[in-house]
Amino acid sequence: TQLLEQSPQFLSIQEGENLTVYCNSSSVFSSLQWYRQEPGEGPVLLVTVVTGGEVKKLKRLTFQFGDARKDSSLHITAAQTGDTGLYLCAGNTDKLIFGTGTRLQVFP
Amino acid sequence: GAVVSQHPSWVICKSGTSVKIECRSLDFQATTMFWYRQFPKQSLMLMATSNEGSKATYEQGVEKDKFLINHASLTLSTLTVTSAHPEDSSFYICSGVNNLPMNTEAFFGQGTRLTVV
């Protein structure tokens, strides 16, 4: 059972555009992580958010944890072709559960 | 950062045979190891959680007799796919954590692509 729903499922945009990916759940998590995965490789951690309402920035990426710690968003400003990949949110309880994933394709 | 080494990176086996996948934490003690499988263009689905020295906890729908997990030491966990069938073909990934609750990073192996013919 996938507890974390991501939207959109697919996103195809041009370089320079902005985008937001959402991660929603009915469950409360002690923390939430965002990963990016390239084909044939394991996921790579981008950020961990712990406190409800927390906002973290990583260069052009902005992550927000919902006040109730049930949802999160990832915003990318001025997307680049190198941002292409599968973005996964993952919620921590006593185990790490991944969201349904958002596949991003950035065209030059 | 910490490293989890997963082997093999890919394997092709015949139906009915067993395949063992190893994950070693190289510079930290993985008190907990998670095992995931991932089908093409899909997310990671948790199969089981193993704690060092105890039996693994399997997610609903995952056959424990088919997917044998051993976590005998703090640096090694193995997943054995027994009597493999073509539908078991998938990408398998392990992830190690040092102590729960997990507000710290989980370290992932490189993944194993299993093809059963």
GROMACS .gro file of C-alpha atoms in nm:
model
  225
    1THR     CA    1   0.000   0.000   0.000
    2GLN     CA    2   0.146   0.334  -0.109
    3LEU     CA    3   0.075   0.586   0.163
    4LEU     CA    4   0.228   0.881  -0.017
    5GLU     CA    5   0.073   1.017  -0.336
    6GLN     CA    6   0.279   1.240  -0.558
    7SER     CA    7   0.151   1.473  -0.824
    8PRO     CA    8   0.198   1.517  -1.102
    9GLN     CA    9   0.304   1.169  -1.205
   10PHE     CA   10   0.483   1.301  -1.515
   11LEU     CA   11   0.608   1.645  -1.600
   12SER     CA   12   0.767   1.758  -1.924
   13ILE     CA   13   0.890   2.117  -1.940
   14GLN     CA   14   1.141   2.338  -2.114
   15GLU     CA   15   1.458   2.474  -1.962
   16GLY     CA   16   1.399   2.788  -1.760
   17GLU     CA   17   1.048   2.701  -1.647
   18ASN     CA   18   0.944   2.663  -1.286
   19LEU     CA   19   0.767   2.360  -1.145
   20THR     CA   20   0.622   2.223  -0.823
   21VAL     CA   21   0.585   1.861  -0.719
   22TYR     CA   22   0.348   1.766  -0.441
   23CYS     CA   23   0.361   1.480  -0.196
   24ASN     CA   24   0.045   1.410   0.004
   25SER     CA   25  -0.056   1.161   0.267
   26SER     CA   26  -0.320   1.102   0.531
   27SER     CA   27  -0.048   0.985   0.768
   28VAL     CA   28   0.174   1.193   0.992
   29PHE     CA   29   0.548   1.144   0.954
   30SER     CA   30   0.828   1.217   1.194
   31SER     CA   31   1.022   1.350   0.897
   32LEU     CA   32   1.007   1.349   0.522
   33GLN     CA   33   1.282   1.316   0.267
   34TRP     CA   34   1.311   1.395  -0.101
   35TYR     CA   35   1.525   1.188  -0.334
   36ARG     CA   36   1.620   1.196  -0.699
   37GLN     CA   37   1.686   0.876  -0.886
   38GLU     CA   38   1.860   0.818  -1.218
   39PRO     CA   39   1.779   0.505  -1.423
   40GLY     CA   40   1.957   0.195  -1.296
   41GLU     CA   41   2.083   0.361  -0.980
   42GLY     CA   42   1.975   0.396  -0.621
   43PRO     CA   43   1.799   0.714  -0.500
   44VAL     CA   44   2.012   1.008  -0.390
   45LEU     CA   45   1.898   1.212  -0.092
   46LEU     CA   46   1.823   1.578  -0.163
   47VAL     CA   47   1.686   1.697   0.169
   48THR     CA   48   1.527   1.595   0.499
   49VAL     CA   49   1.255   1.808   0.657
   50VAL     CA   50   1.160   1.748   1.016
   51THR     CA   51   0.957   2.035   1.159
   52GLY     CA   52   0.603   2.116   1.047
   53GLY     CA   53   0.608   2.427   0.829
   54GLU     CA   54   0.980   2.396   0.767
   55VAL     CA   55   1.121   2.537   0.444
   56LYS     CA   56   1.461   2.437   0.313
   57LYS     CA   57   1.642   2.568   0.008
   58LEU     CA   58   1.903   2.386  -0.192
   59LYS     CA   59   2.019   2.618  -0.470
   60ARG     CA   60   1.723   2.628  -0.713
   61LEU     CA   61   1.523   2.374  -0.514
   62THR     CA   62   1.285   2.475  -0.235
   63PHE     CA   63   1.132   2.214  -0.009
   64GLN     CA   64   0.844   2.267   0.229
   65PHE     CA   65   0.700   2.038   0.496
   66GLY     CA   66   0.332   2.087   0.573
   67ASP     CA   67   0.230   2.223   0.912
   68ALA     CA   68   0.065   1.894   1.003
   69ARG     CA   69   0.365   1.692   0.875
   70LYS     CA   70   0.143   1.504   0.630
   71ASP     CA   71   0.247   1.665   0.306
   72SER     CA   72   0.536   1.831   0.135
   73SER     CA   73   0.626   2.015  -0.182
   74LEU     CA   74   0.932   2.054  -0.398
   75HIS     CA   75   0.965   2.365  -0.610
   76ILE     CA   76   1.231   2.398  -0.879
   77THR     CA   77   1.311   2.741  -1.017
   78ALA     CA   78   1.449   2.783  -1.368
   79ALA     CA   79   1.471   2.412  -1.443
   80GLN     CA   80   1.777   2.278  -1.622
   81THR     CA   81   1.822   1.965  -1.833
   82GLY     CA   82   2.032   1.822  -1.552
   83ASP     CA   83   1.723   1.824  -1.328
   84THR     CA   84   1.573   1.543  -1.537
   85GLY     CA   85   1.501   1.236  -1.328
   86LEU     CA   86   1.260   1.056  -1.099
   87TYR     CA   87   1.177   1.256  -0.786
   88LEU     CA   88   1.062   1.062  -0.486
   89CYS     CA   89   0.935   1.176  -0.151
   90ALA     CA   90   0.970   0.934   0.138
   91GLY     CA   91   0.805   0.948   0.477
   92ASN     CA   92   0.967   0.825   0.797
   93THR     CA   93   0.778   0.642   1.065
   94ASP     CA   94   0.943   0.325   1.185
   95LYS     CA   95   1.026   0.258   0.821
   96LEU     CA   96   1.095   0.456   0.508
   97ILE     CA   97   0.797   0.457   0.270
   98PHE     CA   98   0.832   0.607  -0.074
   99GLY     CA   99   0.582   0.814  -0.265
  100THR     CA  100   0.447   0.719  -0.606
  101GLY     CA  101   0.713   0.925  -0.781
  102THR     CA  102   0.723   1.213  -1.027
  103ARG     CA  103   0.912   1.170  -1.350
  104LEU     CA  104   1.053   1.503  -1.468
  105GLN     CA  105   1.184   1.562  -1.817
  106VAL     CA  106   1.345   1.898  -1.890
  107PHE     CA  107   1.402   1.979  -2.257
  108PRO     CA  108   1.663   2.228  -2.381
  109GLY     CA  109   2.874   1.018   0.304
  110ALA     CA  110   2.826   0.661   0.415
  111VAL     CA  111   2.833   0.386   0.156
  112VAL     CA  112   2.625   0.076   0.106
  113SER     CA  113   2.776  -0.165  -0.141
  114GLN     CA  114   2.523  -0.388  -0.317
  115HIS     CA  115   2.618  -0.691  -0.527
  116PRO     CA  116   2.564  -0.806  -0.786
  117SER     CA  117   2.460  -0.503  -0.988
  118TRP     CA  118   2.282  -0.727  -1.235
  119VAL     CA  119   2.209  -1.097  -1.261
  120ILE     CA  120   2.034  -1.325  -1.508
  121CYS     CA  121   1.911  -1.659  -1.380
  122LYS     CA  122   1.697  -1.946  -1.496
  123SER     CA  123   1.346  -2.006  -1.365
  124GLY     CA  124   1.349  -2.222  -1.057
  125THR     CA  125   1.691  -2.122  -0.936
  126SER     CA  126   1.776  -1.902  -0.637
  127VAL     CA  127   1.962  -1.574  -0.638
  128LYS     CA  128   2.134  -1.404  -0.344
  129ILE     CA  129   2.179  -1.028  -0.327
  130GLU     CA  130   2.421  -0.880  -0.073
  131CYS     CA  131   2.430  -0.538   0.084
  132ARG     CA  132   2.725  -0.430   0.293
  133SER     CA  133   2.752  -0.107   0.488
  134LEU     CA  134   3.112  -0.005   0.445
  135ASP     CA  135   3.164   0.272   0.699
  136PHE     CA  136   2.870   0.260   0.935
  137GLN     CA  137   2.669   0.005   1.127
  138ALA     CA  138   2.335  -0.062   0.963
  139THR     CA  139   2.113  -0.152   1.256
  140THR     CA  140   1.818  -0.158   1.017
  141MET     CA  141   1.813  -0.256   0.651
  142PHE     CA  142   1.521  -0.196   0.419
  143TRP     CA  143   1.469  -0.398   0.102
  144TYR     CA  144   1.277  -0.253  -0.190
  145ARG     CA  145   1.179  -0.364  -0.536
  146GLN     CA  146   1.115  -0.131  -0.823
  147PHE     CA  147   0.940  -0.209  -1.149
  148PRO     CA  148   1.015  -0.003  -1.461
  149LYS     CA  149   0.891   0.354  -1.440
  150GLN     CA  150   0.751   0.298  -1.091
  151SER     CA  151   0.848   0.397  -0.741
  152LEU     CA  152   1.021   0.188  -0.477
  153MET     CA  153   0.796  -0.057  -0.297
  154LEU     CA  154   0.907  -0.165   0.049
  155MET     CA  155   0.933  -0.542   0.074
  156ALA     CA  156   1.067  -0.591   0.421
  157THR     CA  157   1.250  -0.437   0.714
  158SER     CA  158   1.526  -0.624   0.888
  159ASN     CA  159   1.698  -0.547   1.214
  160GLU     CA  160   2.033  -0.695   1.295
  161GLY     CA  161   2.001  -1.025   1.475
  162SER     CA  162   1.624  -1.059   1.443
  163LYS     CA  163   1.372  -1.182   1.190
  164ALA     CA  164   1.267  -0.953   0.911
  165THR     CA  165   0.927  -0.788   0.906
  166TYR     CA  166   0.759  -0.830   0.569
  167GLU     CA  167   0.511  -0.596   0.409
  168GLN     CA  168   0.167  -0.722   0.320
  169GLY     CA  169   0.169  -0.934   0.008
  170VAL     CA  170   0.539  -1.018   0.019
  171GLU     CA  171   0.607  -1.389   0.061
  172LYS     CA  172   0.863  -1.441   0.335
  173ASP     CA  173   0.942  -1.794   0.219
  174LYS     CA  174   1.020  -1.669  -0.128
  175PHE     CA  175   1.222  -1.363  -0.032
  176LEU     CA  176   1.457  -1.475   0.243
  177ILE     CA  177   1.626  -1.195   0.431
  178ASN     CA  178   1.921  -1.240   0.661
  179HIS     CA  179   2.072  -0.961   0.868
  180ALA     CA  180   2.326  -1.150   1.073
  181SER     CA  181   2.566  -0.862   1.132
  182LEU     CA  182   2.562  -0.484   1.150
  183THR     CA  183   2.741  -0.460   0.817
  184LEU     CA  184   2.578  -0.730   0.605
  185SER     CA  185   2.225  -0.807   0.495
  186THR     CA  186   2.124  -1.049   0.223
  187LEU     CA  187   1.811  -1.106   0.019
  188THR     CA  188   1.766  -1.445  -0.144
  189VAL     CA  189   1.503  -1.484  -0.412
  190THR     CA  190   1.415  -1.851  -0.402
  191SER     CA  191   1.271  -2.051  -0.691
  192ALA     CA  192   1.275  -1.741  -0.907
  193HIS     CA  193   1.014  -1.689  -1.176
  194PRO     CA  194   1.002  -1.436  -1.461
  195GLU     CA  195   0.758  -1.221  -1.263
  196ASP     CA  196   1.030  -1.175  -1.001
  197SER     CA  197   1.234  -0.984  -1.257
  198SER     CA  198   1.279  -0.639  -1.111
  199PHE     CA  199   1.523  -0.386  -0.969
  200TYR     CA  200   1.600  -0.463  -0.605
  201ILE     CA  201   1.751  -0.196  -0.378
  202CYS     CA  202   1.864  -0.207  -0.018
  203SER     CA  203   1.889   0.083   0.223
  204GLY     CA  204   2.075   0.092   0.551
  205VAL     CA  205   2.007   0.308   0.852
  206ASN     CA  206   2.199   0.351   1.174
  207ASN     CA  207   1.938   0.360   1.448
  208LEU     CA  208   1.574   0.462   1.435
  209PRO     CA  209   1.373   0.687   1.445
  210MET     CA  210   1.485   0.793   1.110
  211ASN     CA  211   1.542   1.161   1.098
  212THR     CA  212   1.881   1.084   0.959
  213GLU     CA  213   1.982   0.978   0.615
  214ALA     CA  214   1.917   0.630   0.481
  215PHE     CA  215   2.200   0.508   0.260
  216PHE     CA  216   2.112   0.318  -0.053
  217GLY     CA  217   2.288   0.046  -0.242
  218GLN     CA  218   2.339   0.078  -0.614
  219GLY     CA  219   2.060  -0.168  -0.686
  220THR     CA  220   2.048  -0.513  -0.845
  221ARG     CA  221   1.869  -0.574  -1.171
  222LEU     CA  222   1.737  -0.929  -1.168
  223THR     CA  223   1.621  -1.094  -1.489
  224VAL     CA  224   1.468  -1.438  -1.467
  225VAL     CA  225   1.449  -1.627  -1.795
   0.00000   0.00000   0.00000
